[in-house]
XYZ file of C-alpha atoms in Angstrom:
425
model
C 97.351 110.429 214.118
C 100.828 111.142 215.675
C 103.910 109.234 214.184
C 104.130 107.084 217.294
C 100.313 106.109 217.126
C 100.832 105.266 213.321
C 103.671 103.071 214.090
C 101.465 101.083 216.453
C 98.399 101.009 214.308
C 96.648 97.637 214.587
C 98.954 96.564 217.353
C 98.304 95.158 220.851
C 100.677 95.075 223.781
C 100.640 94.650 227.475
C 100.816 97.221 230.350
C 100.418 96.956 234.061
C 97.001 97.759 235.432
C 98.569 100.645 237.410
C 99.962 102.275 234.237
C 97.847 105.132 233.057
C 99.511 105.486 229.669
C 96.296 104.820 227.595
C 95.957 107.426 224.951
C 93.441 108.610 222.420
C 92.534 105.822 219.869
C 93.553 103.007 222.267
C 91.495 100.687 224.241
C 92.470 98.573 227.100
C 90.888 95.280 228.188
C 91.891 92.844 231.011
C 94.765 90.462 229.640
C 92.879 87.502 231.165
C 89.016 87.372 231.190
C 87.068 84.414 232.699
C 90.347 82.446 232.815
C 91.036 82.906 229.099
C 94.035 84.745 227.658
C 92.894 87.585 225.383
C 96.105 87.503 223.402
C 96.112 83.839 222.256
C 92.868 82.351 223.480
C 94.216 79.699 225.789
C 92.807 78.646 228.982
C 95.034 79.807 231.959
C 95.643 77.514 234.848
C 99.105 78.330 236.080
C 99.549 80.860 239.001
C 102.188 83.186 239.957
C 103.443 83.596 243.684
C 101.077 86.511 243.807
C 98.148 84.224 243.066
C 97.475 85.784 239.545
C 96.688 83.475 236.901
C 99.142 83.842 233.790
C 99.202 82.249 230.234
C 101.898 79.676 229.643
C 100.951 79.314 225.899
C 102.134 82.644 224.592
C 104.746 83.382 227.439
C 107.539 83.802 224.863
C 105.915 87.164 224.032
C 106.193 88.458 227.479
C 104.260 87.139 230.476
C 100.579 87.873 230.412
C 98.778 87.754 233.727
C 95.813 89.042 235.676
C 97.775 92.107 236.766
C 98.007 93.375 233.280
C 95.996 95.018 230.612
C 96.149 94.257 226.857
C 96.295 97.759 225.141
C 95.009 98.043 221.512
C 95.640 100.776 219.086
C 93.274 101.377 216.471
C 94.164 100.375 212.976
C 95.454 102.910 210.478
C 93.204 103.969 207.625
C 95.301 106.140 205.412
C 97.321 104.372 202.814
C 98.180 105.309 199.237
C 95.270 104.047 197.009
C 97.650 102.910 194.330
C 98.577 99.315 193.036
C 102.204 99.898 193.545
C 103.211 96.947 191.540
C 106.549 96.928 189.592
C 106.443 93.403 188.528
C 106.167 93.050 184.705
C 105.843 89.225 184.347
C 102.983 87.538 182.910
C 100.817 84.696 184.437
C 99.989 81.711 182.436
C 96.458 80.722 181.538
C 95.950 78.457 184.601
C 97.547 80.863 186.917
C 95.370 83.575 185.599
C 92.311 81.458 186.313
C 93.394 81.199 190.000
C 94.208 85.031 190.141
C 90.702 85.823 188.886
C 89.190 83.699 191.486
C 91.129 85.401 194.224
C 90.191 88.749 192.976
C 86.444 87.728 192.884
C 86.600 86.291 196.405
C 88.309 89.615 197.690
C 85.610 91.611 196.064
C 82.957 89.446 197.959
C 85.070 89.596 201.203
C 85.063 85.718 201.318
C 87.746 83.471 202.752
C 89.181 81.001 200.342
C 91.757 78.200 199.900
C 94.228 77.857 196.943
C 95.530 74.205 196.708
C 98.204 74.398 194.243
C 101.165 71.884 193.540
C 104.556 72.925 194.656
C 106.232 74.953 192.062
C 102.904 76.232 190.657
C 103.819 79.802 191.111
C 101.474 80.655 194.130
C 103.540 83.927 194.952
C 103.033 85.174 191.600
C 99.392 84.461 191.301
C 98.629 86.571 194.396
C 100.350 89.720 192.686
C 97.251 90.848 191.087
C 95.270 90.486 194.304
C 97.788 92.438 196.159
C 97.716 95.168 193.560
C 94.056 95.334 193.931
C 94.089 95.524 197.687
C 96.580 98.198 197.614
C 94.658 100.115 195.001
C 91.866 100.183 197.486
C 94.028 101.519 200.080
C 94.084 98.367 201.994
C 96.640 96.983 204.470
C 97.774 93.437 203.851
C 99.718 90.847 205.845
C 101.353 87.654 204.241
C 102.134 85.280 207.122
C 103.853 81.947 207.026
C 104.754 79.546 209.623
C 108.522 79.441 209.134
C 111.266 82.131 209.159
C 113.006 80.914 206.209
C 109.849 81.300 204.064
C 109.554 84.904 205.357
C 113.237 85.649 204.311
C 112.555 84.148 200.906
C 109.270 86.126 200.255
C 110.439 89.310 201.376
C 113.138 90.258 198.612
C 110.523 88.857 196.037
C 107.818 91.184 197.292
C 110.113 94.173 197.523
C 110.983 93.623 193.853
C 107.422 93.164 192.719
C 105.798 96.104 194.695
C 108.524 98.708 194.646
C 106.060 101.550 195.402
C 104.593 99.908 198.531
C 106.240 100.161 201.968
C 106.841 96.698 202.984
C 107.821 95.336 206.593
C 109.443 92.052 207.459
C 108.876 90.501 211.123
C 110.173 87.405 212.710
C 111.807 86.245 215.960
C 115.309 86.343 214.539
C 115.609 89.894 213.636
C 114.841 93.082 216.106
C 112.736 95.506 214.349
C 110.740 98.650 215.741
C 106.936 98.418 215.092
C 105.920 100.439 211.989
C 102.854 100.902 209.957
C 103.892 99.357 206.691
C 100.973 98.854 204.090
C 102.152 95.098 203.548
C 103.598 93.083 206.305
C 105.379 89.901 205.737
C 105.828 87.858 208.970
C 105.701 84.478 210.845
C 102.539 83.296 212.153
C 103.645 83.847 215.813
C 104.013 87.627 215.006
C 100.218 87.850 214.460
C 99.718 87.615 218.085
C 100.901 91.224 218.188
C 98.157 92.446 215.984
C 94.484 93.192 216.492
C 92.043 93.884 213.612
C 95.004 95.333 211.552
C 94.596 93.924 208.222
C 91.980 94.134 205.443
C 93.683 91.076 203.828
C 95.596 88.313 205.607
C 97.138 85.690 203.425
C 98.624 82.579 205.112
C 101.039 80.546 203.063
C 101.785 76.925 203.983
C 98.812 76.700 206.053
C 99.425 72.987 206.933
C 102.983 73.635 208.122
C 104.361 73.432 211.714
C 104.053 75.385 213.871
C 100.767 76.792 212.575
C 98.952 73.622 211.824
C 97.001 72.241 214.744
C 97.923 75.230 216.698
C 94.853 76.864 218.339
C 96.741 79.735 219.575
C 98.009 80.775 216.163
C 94.730 80.169 214.713
C 93.157 82.517 217.191
C 95.913 85.154 216.300
C 95.102 84.993 212.772
C 91.478 85.495 213.301
C 92.340 88.356 215.564
C 94.659 90.103 213.290
C 92.179 90.570 210.327
C 89.520 93.133 210.333
C 85.919 92.024 210.913
C 85.321 93.447 207.455
C 88.444 91.659 206.054
C 89.156 88.295 204.534
C 91.667 85.491 204.552
C 93.488 83.500 201.838
C 94.978 80.189 202.609
C 97.773 78.766 200.321
C 99.294 75.209 200.372
C 100.174 72.226 197.960
C 98.806 69.887 200.895
C 95.829 71.258 202.605
C 94.735 69.966 205.962
C 91.618 67.936 206.367
C 89.741 70.686 208.441
C 90.015 73.042 205.332
C 89.119 70.473 202.842
C 86.114 69.379 204.969
C 84.948 72.941 205.068
C 85.381 73.212 201.351
C 83.344 70.069 200.724
C 80.564 71.431 202.943
C 80.517 74.640 200.940
C 81.734 76.743 203.888
C 85.074 77.721 202.235
C 85.658 78.576 198.628
C 88.488 76.486 197.086
C 90.311 76.614 193.785
C 92.936 73.965 192.593
C 95.914 74.025 190.385
C 97.704 70.786 189.396
C 100.180 72.087 187.166
C 103.536 73.804 187.737
C 104.081 76.940 186.029
C 106.305 75.372 183.280
C 103.620 72.716 182.795
C 106.177 69.875 183.387
C 105.004 67.145 185.712
C 106.197 66.801 189.251
C 109.278 64.502 189.806
C 108.006 61.134 190.915
C 110.123 59.830 193.930
C 112.405 56.833 193.335
C 112.130 54.157 196.169
C 115.190 52.436 197.737
C 114.680 49.576 200.132
C 117.469 49.008 202.723
C 117.689 45.807 204.770
C 120.723 46.855 206.847
C 121.015 50.120 208.784
C 121.718 53.286 206.768
C 124.843 53.983 209.079
C 127.038 51.555 210.790
C 130.172 52.233 212.798
C 130.595 55.684 211.217
C 130.094 54.347 207.686
C 127.171 54.845 205.216
C 125.364 51.842 203.882
C 127.270 51.278 200.510
C 124.106 51.819 198.504
C 123.425 55.109 200.191
C 127.071 56.081 199.735
C 126.767 55.381 195.950
C 123.688 57.466 195.771
C 125.358 60.399 197.449
C 128.408 60.099 195.302
C 126.281 60.004 192.156
C 124.404 63.117 193.157
C 127.683 65.007 194.135
C 129.262 64.185 190.719
C 126.236 65.366 188.962
C 126.942 68.937 190.012
C 123.437 69.397 191.481
C 123.168 70.754 195.000
C 121.866 68.139 197.326
C 119.530 68.267 200.258
C 119.828 65.257 202.461
C 116.795 64.975 204.941
C 117.406 63.174 208.198
C 114.766 62.653 210.883
C 116.750 63.519 213.943
C 118.944 66.293 214.865
C 121.082 63.953 217.019
C 121.953 62.014 213.933
C 123.540 64.881 212.142
C 127.167 64.809 213.457
C 127.356 61.077 212.683
C 126.142 61.646 209.146
C 128.255 64.579 208.691
C 131.545 62.736 209.628
C 130.502 59.808 207.407
C 129.692 61.956 204.348
C 132.938 63.870 204.892
C 134.809 60.634 205.158
C 133.335 59.550 201.700
C 133.816 62.835 199.987
C 136.366 64.842 201.839
C 136.423 67.727 199.245
C 132.557 68.285 199.370
C 131.367 71.555 200.862
C 129.081 70.314 203.429
C 127.114 71.635 206.406
C 124.241 70.637 208.613
C 121.148 72.846 209.454
C 118.146 72.599 211.840
C 115.489 74.730 213.258
C 117.338 76.042 216.355
C 120.837 76.282 214.692
C 122.035 79.817 215.476
C 123.780 80.062 211.949
C 120.690 78.591 210.090
C 119.834 81.581 207.747
C 123.475 82.151 206.932
C 124.019 78.369 205.908
C 120.664 78.322 203.964
C 121.581 81.460 202.071
C 125.257 79.875 201.336
C 123.485 76.745 199.865
C 121.238 79.043 197.759
C 124.249 80.873 196.299
C 126.083 77.711 195.573
C 128.718 78.048 198.211
C 127.750 74.659 199.799
C 127.382 71.415 197.828
C 125.384 69.319 200.294
C 123.015 70.226 203.100
C 122.239 67.790 205.815
C 118.800 69.046 207.064
C 115.746 68.390 209.173
C 112.168 68.951 207.783
C 112.766 72.638 208.525
C 113.496 72.937 204.808
C 110.735 70.746 203.628
C 108.834 73.698 202.048
C 108.521 77.206 201.170
C 112.354 77.617 200.155
C 113.534 77.234 196.573
C 116.977 76.201 195.427
C 117.739 76.117 191.814
C 118.621 72.657 190.317
C 118.446 70.922 193.758
C 118.172 67.157 194.117
C 116.765 65.433 197.408
C 117.399 62.343 199.303
C 115.167 61.404 202.339
C 117.124 59.056 204.776
C 114.710 56.780 206.753
C 111.736 58.010 204.783
C 109.680 55.482 206.887
C 110.330 57.462 210.076
C 107.101 58.703 211.730
C 108.455 62.267 211.439
C 107.603 62.268 207.840
C 103.988 62.434 206.892
C 102.763 62.111 203.406
C 102.257 65.765 203.225
C 105.834 66.584 204.361
C 107.226 64.030 201.830
C 105.121 65.546 199.021
C 106.612 68.890 200.132
C 110.084 67.667 200.118
C 109.685 66.098 196.693
C 108.367 69.537 195.534
C 111.775 71.082 196.079
C 112.892 69.411 192.910
C 112.329 70.468 189.170
C 111.120 73.906 189.825
C 113.238 75.564 187.088
C 111.885 75.456 183.553
C 115.239 74.775 182.240
C 115.578 71.748 184.791
C 112.032 70.494 185.375
C 113.341 66.955 186.436
C 115.749 65.655 188.830
C 116.316 63.108 191.566
C 113.944 62.648 194.531
C 115.056 59.568 196.513
C 113.094 57.890 199.408
C 115.337 55.638 201.273
C 113.500 53.234 203.754
C 113.650 50.012 205.563
C 109.858 49.544 205.658
C 107.533 50.471 203.009
C 105.028 52.727 205.090
C 101.546 54.034 204.466
C 102.992 57.643 204.316
C 105.511 56.662 201.503
C 102.637 54.947 199.540
C 100.421 57.838 200.020
C 103.038 60.599 199.126
C 103.979 58.710 195.766
C 100.212 58.299 194.962
C 99.341 61.902 195.566
C 102.221 63.202 193.247
C 101.162 60.561 190.613
C 97.583 61.864 190.786
C 98.769 65.577 190.698
C 100.666 64.759 187.361
C 97.502 63.316 185.959
C 95.741 66.605 186.732
């Protein structure tokens, strides 16, 4: 296989029907067949001025219409058959049990679900699985819905598998396609692959935008080989996977203890009668909570339900604590990745954030406050995930998780109940 073909192995891309650039090892199919997009599986109804149908669902990857072909390059089959693992750490007994389960399912080519509490060490638990896959000469992808998680996973995997070629792909970085044995990417990037991977691991399976997105589910199914298997990782599995597990259609393993064996921090509840912010000033009780957290020396994440609220809260916190190193962050923030890294390094004391940082990111010694925890934007699962940011270090297994609300919602009650049940094991 030529170098160009190797770099495109397992990939799919669009060409015009008049383009005759189809080469050996490639196949081409109509981009839309019977009104169905062959890239994302959506029904196509919108039409161009030419009368051609086109797909609105995946237009962000380039317009796919009836005038185009979808070209697919055969997957590469020549990867070094070596484990490639340079990680020298050790799993604890419960983690080893999960790892053995994963190895068994991989050998049987069965899909499976790992339900493990936040901070259980899910990443480390998949290391033996990855080593086994690489020793068999397999190609692997780890996909997750959020860019922040991709950026956090990449250096950890590079350090753990120093002998394996690893690629990182997401929409915020331009990178030429390559034929790496391990691909770490957002779930949207899976739309560019076709039967490329022997093993596909999807982390944070219940997270937006993957959860409830039929296009991304279609892409995941397309990206793995017919002889391959998938592993789903999360602390808060969606009901459809739990139902499949109950029906015996999906193998499942559970781990209700963090790697350091300390319990999950249980949220404290703060009821407010008056608004959290009035005329540019924080509610006195909320102001005291933020002051207390700031004086503790712990980095603080303050979750807000709406992006539009951030400037007012930023000004109010700055007025309260003018020397505090403070920033705001949200999904479309052009400086989001830099701000998150500054917070991780300790160059920021407090980060006002949306649910974009609810999961998949680790900050040492962090405390969290959710403002308006009764807002509909917060599901029970998202609050469990937010609470799970705290106490992940074995030297600091506890910390502040504060739910501030004006109405004790069903989601708050459910989140607290779930955390307490996890602690009971």
